[in-house]
Amino acid sequence: MSGALTRFRFMAYVVGVGLLLLVVAMIAKYAGGTEGMMQVVGPVHGFLYAVYLVLTVDLALKARWSIKGTVLVLLAGTIPFVSFYAERRVVESVRAEKSL
């Protein structure tokens, strides 16, 4: 399970940073009128979020999380800064061998 946890942790950070970049790109688009950054960051974040979803479900199955816990961790990648918090909680629960 340590491999699944490592993959999840990496993607949680990547998605968290990507989401912050997406927010910056949205601000640039709507406040500055420049769409260039959004055209790049949007699709990249979407792809990386899909990878995050797959790796989260993989870890959830191996760690035997509840459906509610799994859905909450999946949604953590959609709110800025929450994926960082969720990553810490997941690491603590997996290392303590507790279910979410």
Coordinates of N, CA and C in Angstrom, one line a residue:
M1 N 0.8 -1.2 0.0 CA 0.0 0.0 0.0 C 0.9 1.3 0.0
S2 N 2.1 1.1 0.4 CA 3.0 2.3 0.4 C 3.2 2.9 -1.0
G3 N 3.2 2.1 -2.0 CA 3.3 2.6 -3.4 C 2.1 3.4 -3.8
A4 N 0.9 2.9 -3.4 CA -0.3 3.7 -3.7 C -0.4 5.0 -3.0
L5 N 0.1 5.0 -1.7 CA 0.1 6.2 -0.9 C 1.1 7.2 -1.5
T6 N 2.3 6.8 -1.9 CA 3.2 7.7 -2.5 C 2.7 8.3 -3.8
R7 N 2.1 7.5 -4.6 CA 1.5 8.0 -5.9 C 0.4 9.0 -5.6
F8 N -0.5 8.7 -4.6 CA -1.5 9.6 -4.2 C -0.9 10.9 -3.7
R9 N 0.1 10.9 -2.8 CA 0.6 12.1 -2.2 C 1.2 13.0 -3.3
F10 N 1.9 12.4 -4.3 CA 2.5 13.1 -5.4 C 1.4 13.9 -6.2
M11 N 0.4 13.1 -6.5 CA -0.7 13.7 -7.3 C -1.5 14.7 -6.5
A12 N -1.6 14.5 -5.2 CA -2.4 15.5 -4.4 C -1.6 16.9 -4.5
Y13 N -0.3 16.8 -4.4 CA 0.5 18.1 -4.4 C 0.4 18.7 -5.8
V14 N 0.5 17.8 -6.9 CA 0.5 18.3 -8.2 C -0.8 18.9 -8.5
V15 N -1.9 18.3 -8.2 CA -3.3 18.8 -8.4 C -3.5 20.1 -7.6
G16 N -3.0 20.1 -6.4 CA -3.1 21.3 -5.5 C -2.4 22.5 -6.2
V17 N -1.2 22.3 -6.6 CA -0.5 23.4 -7.3 C -1.1 23.8 -8.6
G18 N -1.6 22.8 -9.3 CA -2.3 23.0 -10.6 C -3.5 23.8 -10.4
L19 N -4.3 23.5 -9.4 CA -5.5 24.2 -9.1 C -5.2 25.7 -8.7
L20 N -4.1 25.9 -8.0 CA -3.7 27.3 -7.7 C -3.3 28.1 -9.0
L21 N -2.6 27.4 -9.9 CA -2.3 28.0 -11.2 C -3.6 28.3 -12.0
L22 N -4.5 27.4 -11.9 CA -5.8 27.6 -12.6 C -6.5 28.8 -12.1
V23 N -6.5 29.0 -10.8 CA -7.1 30.2 -10.2 C -6.4 31.5 -10.7
V24 N -5.1 31.4 -10.8 CA -4.3 32.6 -11.3 C -4.7 32.8 -12.8
A25 N -4.8 31.7 -13.5 CA -5.2 31.8 -15.0 C -6.6 32.4 -15.1
M26 N -7.5 32.0 -14.2 CA -8.9 32.5 -14.3 C -8.9 34.0 -14.0
I27 N -8.1 34.4 -13.0 CA -8.0 35.8 -12.7 C -7.4 36.6 -13.8
A28 N -6.4 36.1 -14.5 CA -5.8 36.7 -15.6 C -6.8 36.8 -16.8
K29 N -7.6 35.8 -16.9 CA -8.6 35.8 -18.0 C -9.7 36.8 -17.8
Y30 N -10.2 36.8 -16.6 CA -11.4 37.7 -16.4 C -11.0 39.1 -15.9
A31 N -9.9 39.3 -15.2 CA -9.5 40.6 -14.8 C -8.6 41.3 -15.8
G32 N -7.8 40.5 -16.4 CA -6.8 41.0 -17.4 C -7.1 40.9 -18.8
G33 N -8.1 40.1 -19.1 CA -8.5 39.9 -20.5 C -7.6 39.0 -21.3
T34 N -6.7 38.3 -20.7 CA -5.8 37.4 -21.5 C -6.1 36.0 -21.2
E35 N -6.4 35.3 -22.3 CA -6.9 33.9 -22.2 C -5.7 32.9 -22.4
G36 N -4.6 33.3 -22.8 CA -3.5 32.4 -23.1 C -3.1 31.4 -22.0
M37 N -3.0 31.9 -20.8 CA -2.6 31.0 -19.7 C -3.8 30.0 -19.4
M38 N -5.0 30.5 -19.5 CA -6.1 29.6 -19.3 C -6.2 28.5 -20.3
Q39 N -5.9 28.7 -21.5 CA -5.9 27.7 -22.6 C -4.9 26.6 -22.3
V40 N -3.8 26.9 -21.6 CA -2.8 25.9 -21.3 C -3.1 25.2 -20.0
V41 N -3.3 26.0 -19.0 CA -3.5 25.5 -17.6 C -4.8 24.7 -17.4
G42 N -5.9 25.1 -18.1 CA -7.1 24.4 -17.9 C -7.1 23.0 -18.3
P43 N -6.7 22.7 -19.6 CA -6.7 21.3 -20.0 C -5.6 20.4 -19.2
V44 N -4.5 21.0 -18.9 CA -3.5 20.3 -18.1 C -4.0 19.9 -16.7
H45 N -4.6 20.9 -16.1 CA -5.2 20.6 -14.8 C -6.3 19.5 -14.9
G46 N -7.1 19.6 -15.9 CA -8.2 18.6 -16.1 C -7.6 17.2 -16.2
F47 N -6.6 17.1 -17.0 CA -5.9 15.7 -17.2 C -5.3 15.3 -15.9
L48 N -4.6 16.1 -15.2 CA -4.0 15.8 -13.9 C -5.0 15.4 -12.9
Y49 N -6.1 16.1 -12.9 CA -7.2 15.8 -11.9 C -7.8 14.4 -12.2
A50 N -7.9 14.1 -13.5 CA -8.4 12.7 -13.8 C -7.4 11.6 -13.3
V51 N -6.1 11.9 -13.4 CA -5.1 11.0 -12.9 C -5.3 10.9 -11.3
Y52 N -5.4 12.0 -10.7 CA -5.7 12.1 -9.2 C -6.9 11.2 -8.8
L53 N -7.9 11.3 -9.6 CA -9.1 10.5 -9.3 C -8.8 9.0 -9.3
V54 N -8.1 8.6 -10.4 CA -7.8 7.2 -10.5 C -6.9 6.7 -9.4
L55 N -5.9 7.5 -9.0 CA -5.0 7.1 -8.0 C -5.6 7.1 -6.6
T56 N -6.6 8.1 -6.4 CA -7.3 8.1 -5.1 C -8.2 6.9 -5.0
V57 N -8.9 6.5 -6.0 CA -9.8 5.4 -5.9 C -8.9 4.1 -5.7
D58 N -7.8 4.0 -6.3 CA -6.9 2.9 -6.1 C -6.5 2.8 -4.6
L59 N -6.1 3.9 -4.0 CA -5.7 3.9 -2.6 C -6.9 3.6 -1.7
A60 N -8.1 4.2 -2.1 CA -9.3 4.0 -1.3 C -9.6 2.5 -1.3
L61 N -9.5 1.8 -2.4 CA -9.8 0.4 -2.4 C -8.8 -0.4 -1.5
K62 N -7.6 -0.1 -1.7 CA -6.5 -0.8 -0.9 C -6.6 -0.5 0.6
A63 N -7.0 0.7 1.0 CA -7.1 1.1 2.4 C -8.5 0.9 3.0
R64 N -9.4 0.5 2.1 CA -10.8 0.2 2.5 C -11.5 1.3 3.1
W65 N -11.5 2.5 2.4 CA -12.1 3.7 2.9 C -13.6 3.5 2.7
S66 N -14.4 4.3 3.4 CA -15.8 4.4 3.2 C -16.1 5.2 1.9
I67 N -17.3 5.0 1.4 CA -17.7 5.8 0.1 C -17.6 7.3 0.4
K68 N -18.2 7.7 1.6 CA -18.2 9.1 2.0 C -16.7 9.6 2.1
G69 N -15.8 8.9 2.7 CA -14.5 9.4 2.8 C -13.8 9.5 1.5
T70 N -14.1 8.5 0.6 CA -13.5 8.5 -0.7 C -14.0 9.7 -1.5
V71 N -15.3 9.9 -1.5 CA -15.8 11.1 -2.3 C -15.3 12.4 -1.7
L72 N -15.1 12.5 -0.4 CA -14.6 13.8 0.1 C -13.1 14.0 -0.3
V73 N -12.3 13.0 -0.4 CA -11.0 13.1 -0.8 C -10.9 13.4 -2.3
L74 N -11.8 12.8 -3.1 CA -11.9 13.0 -4.5 C -12.3 14.5 -4.8
L75 N -13.2 15.0 -4.0 CA -13.6 16.4 -4.2 C -12.6 17.4 -3.7
A76 N -11.6 17.0 -2.9 CA -10.6 17.8 -2.3 C -9.7 18.5 -3.4
G77 N -9.7 17.8 -4.6 CA -8.9 18.4 -5.7 C -9.6 19.5 -6.5
T78 N -10.8 19.9 -6.0 CA -11.6 20.9 -6.7 C -11.6 22.2 -6.0
I79 N -11.1 22.3 -4.8 CA -11.1 23.5 -4.0 C -9.7 23.9 -3.6
P80 N -9.3 25.1 -4.0 CA -7.9 25.5 -3.7 C -7.5 25.3 -2.2
F81 N -6.3 24.8 -2.1 CA -5.7 24.5 -0.8 C -6.2 23.2 0.0
V82 N -7.4 22.8 -0.4 CA -8.0 21.6 0.3 C -7.3 20.3 0.0
S83 N -6.7 20.2 -1.2 CA -6.0 19.0 -1.5 C -4.8 18.8 -0.6
F84 N -4.2 19.9 -0.2 CA -3.0 19.8 0.7 C -3.5 19.3 2.1
Y85 N -4.6 19.8 2.6 CA -5.1 19.4 3.8 C -5.6 17.9 3.8
A86 N -6.2 17.6 2.7 CA -6.7 16.2 2.5 C -5.5 15.2 2.5
E87 N -4.5 15.6 1.8 CA -3.3 14.8 1.7 C -2.7 14.5 3.1
R88 N -2.6 15.5 4.0 CA -2.1 15.2 5.3 C -3.1 14.3 6.1
R89 N -4.4 14.5 6.0 CA -5.3 13.6 6.7 C -5.2 12.2 6.2
V90 N -5.1 12.0 4.8 CA -5.0 10.7 4.3 C -3.8 10.0 4.7
V91 N -2.6 10.7 4.7 CA -1.4 10.1 5.2 C -1.5 9.6 6.6
E92 N -2.0 10.5 7.5 CA -2.2 10.1 8.9 C -3.1 8.9 9.1
S93 N -4.2 8.9 8.3 CA -5.1 7.7 8.5 C -4.6 6.4 7.9
V94 N -3.9 6.5 6.8 CA -3.3 5.3 6.2 C -2.2 4.8 7.1
R95 N -1.3 5.7 7.6 CA -0.2 5.2 8.5 C -0.7 4.7 9.8
A96 N -1.8 5.2 10.3 CA -2.4 4.7 11.5 C -3.3 3.5 11.2
E97 N -3.5 3.1 9.9 CA -4.3 2.0 9.5 C -5.8 2.2 9.9
K98 N -6.2 3.5 9.8 CA -7.6 3.8 10.0 C -8.3 4.0 8.7
S99 N -9.6 3.8 8.7 CA -10.4 4.0 7.5 C -10.9 5.5 7.5
L100 N -11.1 6.0 6.3 CA -11.7 7.4 6.2 C -13.2 7.2 6.2

